[in-house]
């Protein structure tokens, strides 16, 4: 697994620093108006939630379909786009972190601790930061959006197929959507049988000067791959105009 020294958050933070005042963080968009000549978004900023408007040539909605419904759009979406946005299934997950004193699975019957578990409480487990020196280690996993650390640890102990006693000393569950209520919906799930023809390609198509990027707006299954590729598609589309 590859990652940036200092954490992957460095990447968006560096983009934001280089873009300077053009990046406004923690602003909730409440309305979007668009016509053949341009777009305008209304948003609230700061602790007093002061309402402001920003005009532009294009808008790129990098917002999960689950959250787009909360933005008032004028004129409203065409019928095909509306159907696609309202029927695109989005998943939610929590991040599970298990801190262990030793690589207790080594020397056990397992070829690796990187497992698809078949357990609905902790669907995946894999070692992270293995290059960090020292005996202790970190295992990561994914769970349902609402999960306690105790239940995550109990699930691990239930599905762990080895015989060695684990040396886990701490379990943490990060229910990220509680801290960032607008970041709701993470990866797109498969479309229900019979729905694809009504959703595709309307989901990814622009509406006039409004484009769509993010994990939902691509046909790759993994969230970050889909989000990155859709952003490139939109950047090329706008740049090519
Ligand atoms: C626990 C967990 C594990 C994951 N593991 C993987 C993995 O292994 N591989 C992988 O590829 N993906 C993984 N993902 C998924 C991946 O993180 C997401 O698919 C990806 O980050 C989505 O990017 P995005 O830009 O589409 O949406 P987000 O990163 O959710 O960005 C949308 C943004 O829109 C903002 N927003 C919403 N409404 C408004 C509004 N009205 N006004 C202003 N802003 C608004 C939100 O605050 C948010 O910042 C995982 C996700 C989770 C939670």
XYZ file of C-alpha atoms and ligand atoms in Angstrom:
294
model
C 0.000 0.000 0.000
C 1.347 3.452 -0.898
C 0.696 6.603 1.075
C 2.227 10.004 1.608
C 4.766 10.493 4.366
C 2.954 12.564 6.966
C -0.479 11.315 5.897
C -2.597 11.497 2.739
C -4.374 14.566 4.106
C -1.231 16.442 3.035
C -2.394 16.198 -0.579
C -5.667 18.174 -0.327
C -4.098 20.471 2.274
C -1.286 21.304 -0.176
C -3.734 21.954 -3.020
C -5.736 24.208 -0.697
C -2.645 26.112 0.428
C -1.535 26.729 -3.160
C -5.011 27.854 -4.204
C -5.021 30.320 -1.302
C -8.139 32.386 -0.680
C -9.993 30.732 -3.547
C -10.646 27.758 -1.274
C -13.293 28.451 1.352
C -13.653 25.696 3.923
C -16.617 24.864 6.156
C -19.167 26.664 3.990
C -22.549 25.031 3.596
C -24.057 25.526 0.127
C -27.784 26.135 0.389
C -28.891 27.182 -3.119
C -27.666 26.880 -6.696
C -29.066 28.863 -9.600
C -27.913 28.288 -13.142
C -28.708 29.420 -16.667
C -27.030 29.600 -20.059
C -24.818 32.494 -18.914
C -23.449 31.212 -15.591
C -24.087 29.898 -12.093
C -24.516 31.326 -8.602
C -24.264 29.505 -5.292
C -25.453 30.767 -1.945
C -23.574 29.520 1.077
C -23.191 30.236 4.753
C -19.807 30.861 6.303
C -18.342 31.377 9.750
C -19.803 30.947 13.213
C -22.546 33.528 12.519
C -23.584 31.551 9.400
C -23.494 34.716 7.314
C -25.105 34.105 3.927
C -23.056 34.958 0.839
C -23.324 34.445 -2.916
C -20.617 33.449 -5.346
C -21.031 33.670 -9.126
C -19.101 31.665 -11.691
C -19.000 30.271 -15.200
C -19.515 26.681 -14.009
C -20.434 24.793 -10.856
C -19.081 21.337 -10.039
C -21.239 19.496 -7.541
C -18.824 17.262 -5.586
C -21.577 16.243 -3.220
C -23.093 12.815 -2.627
C -26.538 12.338 -4.226
C -27.831 11.833 -0.680
C -26.872 15.428 0.148
C -27.753 17.133 -3.144
C -31.412 16.875 -2.194
C -30.711 19.396 0.585
C -29.576 22.083 -1.884
C -32.281 24.166 -3.530
C -31.587 24.157 -7.279
C -33.207 26.629 -9.714
C -34.287 25.671 -12.296
C -34.734 22.159 -10.873
C -33.032 19.106 -12.346
C -34.456 17.639 -15.568
C -36.591 14.547 -14.872
C -33.929 12.006 -15.959
C -31.263 13.624 -13.753
C -33.636 13.850 -10.809
C -34.474 10.140 -11.084
C -30.775 9.219 -11.294
C -29.844 11.328 -8.250
C -32.731 10.003 -6.182
C -32.136 6.324 -7.020
C -28.361 6.006 -6.808
C -27.621 3.782 -3.801
C -24.823 5.056 -1.560
C -23.095 3.055 1.191
C -21.895 4.186 4.611
C -19.070 2.742 6.676
C -17.223 3.278 9.925
C -13.458 2.894 10.220
C -12.212 0.335 12.769
C -8.678 0.570 14.169
C -7.204 -2.191 16.340
C -3.922 -1.491 18.078
C -1.954 -4.613 19.036
C 1.240 -5.118 21.034
C 2.633 -7.694 18.608
C 1.988 -9.213 15.163
C 0.216 -12.025 16.958
C -0.910 -13.702 13.725
C 2.672 -14.359 12.608
C 3.644 -17.966 13.132
C -0.037 -18.901 13.259
C -1.808 -20.917 10.583
C -2.666 -17.798 8.518
C -0.772 -16.737 5.398
C -1.735 -13.112 6.121
C -3.877 -10.939 8.409
C -5.345 -9.174 5.357
C -8.745 -10.835 5.203
C -12.222 -10.496 3.796
C -13.947 -11.757 6.893
C -17.511 -12.533 5.858
C -18.543 -10.891 9.146
C -21.054 -8.041 8.734
C -19.708 -6.151 11.780
C -16.167 -6.032 10.418
C -16.110 -6.895 6.744
C -12.395 -6.329 6.133
C -9.237 -6.408 8.199
C -5.735 -5.516 7.056
C -2.435 -4.428 8.514
C -1.564 -0.775 8.180
C 1.678 1.170 8.701
C 3.693 -2.080 8.656
C 6.839 -0.105 7.823
C 6.824 1.699 11.189
C 9.613 0.189 13.341
C 8.730 -1.495 16.617
C 6.752 -4.507 17.740
C 3.324 -2.927 18.080
C 1.078 -2.699 15.036
C -2.199 -1.399 13.707
C -4.976 -3.327 12.004
C -7.706 -1.512 10.131
C -11.135 -2.574 9.051
C -14.525 -1.396 7.899
C -17.795 -1.726 9.733
C -21.407 -0.546 9.566
C -21.958 3.215 10.059
C -23.047 2.817 13.679
C -20.721 0.593 15.696
C -19.131 0.486 19.156
C -15.468 -0.354 19.769
C -16.537 -3.280 21.998
C -18.670 -4.826 19.246
C -15.880 -4.367 16.692
C -13.381 -6.162 18.933
C -15.866 -8.938 19.695
C -16.443 -9.407 15.948
C -12.695 -9.645 15.298
C -12.322 -12.279 18.006
C -15.208 -14.225 16.512
C -13.960 -14.381 12.938
C -10.194 -14.488 13.572
C -9.335 -17.903 12.137
C -5.927 -18.383 13.818
C -5.138 -20.151 17.085
C -2.761 -17.613 18.650
C -4.234 -15.399 21.360
C -4.433 -11.840 20.043
C -2.490 -9.017 21.717
C -4.970 -6.234 20.915
C -4.780 -3.537 23.568
C -7.076 -0.914 22.080
C -10.022 -0.720 19.656
C -11.225 2.548 18.120
C -14.222 3.108 15.847
C -14.408 6.318 13.860
C -17.998 7.160 12.905
C -16.816 9.984 10.681
C -20.286 11.081 9.514
C -21.075 12.143 13.096
C -18.208 14.630 13.009
C -18.897 15.769 9.442
C -22.664 15.554 9.003
C -22.498 16.763 5.389
C -20.067 14.010 4.383
C -22.873 11.498 4.230
C -22.636 8.586 1.818
C -19.289 7.198 0.832
C -19.144 4.594 -1.935
C -21.762 3.911 -4.557
C -23.402 0.513 -4.287
C -24.399 -1.566 -7.296
C -27.533 -0.394 -9.078
C -30.654 -2.438 -8.425
C -31.674 -4.850 -11.171
C -33.573 -3.069 -13.932
C -32.565 0.447 -12.790
C -29.335 0.937 -14.737
C -30.948 2.005 -18.014
C -32.814 4.804 -16.237
C -29.787 5.984 -14.266
C -26.930 5.710 -16.718
C -25.576 7.949 -18.225
C -27.861 10.654 -16.755
C -26.097 10.410 -13.393
C -22.753 11.647 -14.720
C -23.982 14.057 -17.389
C -23.777 17.813 -16.767
C -26.922 19.907 -16.589
C -26.052 23.021 -18.546
C -23.174 24.637 -16.662
C -23.454 22.326 -13.657
C -21.137 19.297 -13.586
C -20.950 16.350 -11.173
C -17.852 14.749 -9.625
C -17.342 12.371 -6.720
C -17.583 8.718 -5.790
C -21.162 8.424 -7.090
C -20.488 9.881 -10.524
C -18.346 7.215 -12.156
C -18.708 3.525 -12.913
C -15.634 2.437 -10.925
C -16.614 0.549 -7.773
C -14.042 1.958 -5.305
C -14.878 5.360 -3.867
C -11.586 7.188 -4.204
C -10.809 5.781 -7.649
C -14.272 6.782 -8.836
C -14.069 10.241 -7.252
C -10.644 10.949 -8.764
C -11.564 9.743 -12.233
C -14.830 11.682 -12.257
C -12.984 14.851 -11.211
C -10.601 14.406 -14.137
C -13.525 13.899 -16.517
C -15.138 17.140 -15.345
C -11.877 19.121 -15.400
C -11.258 18.032 -19.001
C -14.847 18.835 -19.990
C -14.712 22.371 -18.600
C -11.162 22.993 -19.789
C -12.107 21.818 -23.283
C -14.966 24.318 -23.684
C -14.408 3.926 6.648
C -14.248 4.181 5.197
C -13.389 3.389 4.467
C -13.209 3.607 3.111
N -12.318 2.833 2.430
C -12.081 3.080 1.138
C -11.091 2.351 0.418
O -10.423 1.489 0.962
N -10.896 2.639 -0.889
C -11.615 3.614 -1.512
O -11.391 3.868 -2.688
N -12.558 4.316 -0.864
C -12.801 4.073 0.440
N -13.745 4.792 1.110
C -14.608 5.704 0.361
C -13.976 7.010 0.013
O -13.417 7.594 1.169
C -15.084 7.895 -0.552
O -15.748 7.227 -1.598
C -14.536 9.172 -1.127
O -13.781 9.872 -0.170
C -15.706 10.020 -1.589
O -15.205 11.206 -2.126
P -16.203 12.293 -2.635
O -15.360 13.448 -3.047
O -17.169 11.721 -3.614
O -17.108 12.641 -1.383
P -16.701 13.258 0.061
O -15.251 13.035 0.358
O -17.738 12.730 0.980
O -16.899 14.787 -0.231
C -18.166 15.368 -0.327
C -18.069 16.686 0.382
O -19.257 17.432 0.139
C -19.488 18.191 1.286
N -20.887 18.654 1.260
C -22.029 17.929 1.274
N -23.097 18.737 1.232
C -22.619 20.002 1.186
C -23.232 21.294 1.139
N -24.557 21.470 1.126
N -22.424 22.386 1.116
C -21.071 22.261 1.125
N -20.439 21.072 1.168
C -21.210 19.951 1.200
C -19.173 17.268 2.439
O -18.902 17.995 3.617
C -17.929 16.555 1.899
O -16.743 17.200 2.311
C -13.931 4.614 2.468
C -14.795 5.431 3.204
C -14.950 5.209 4.552
C -15.872 6.115 5.320
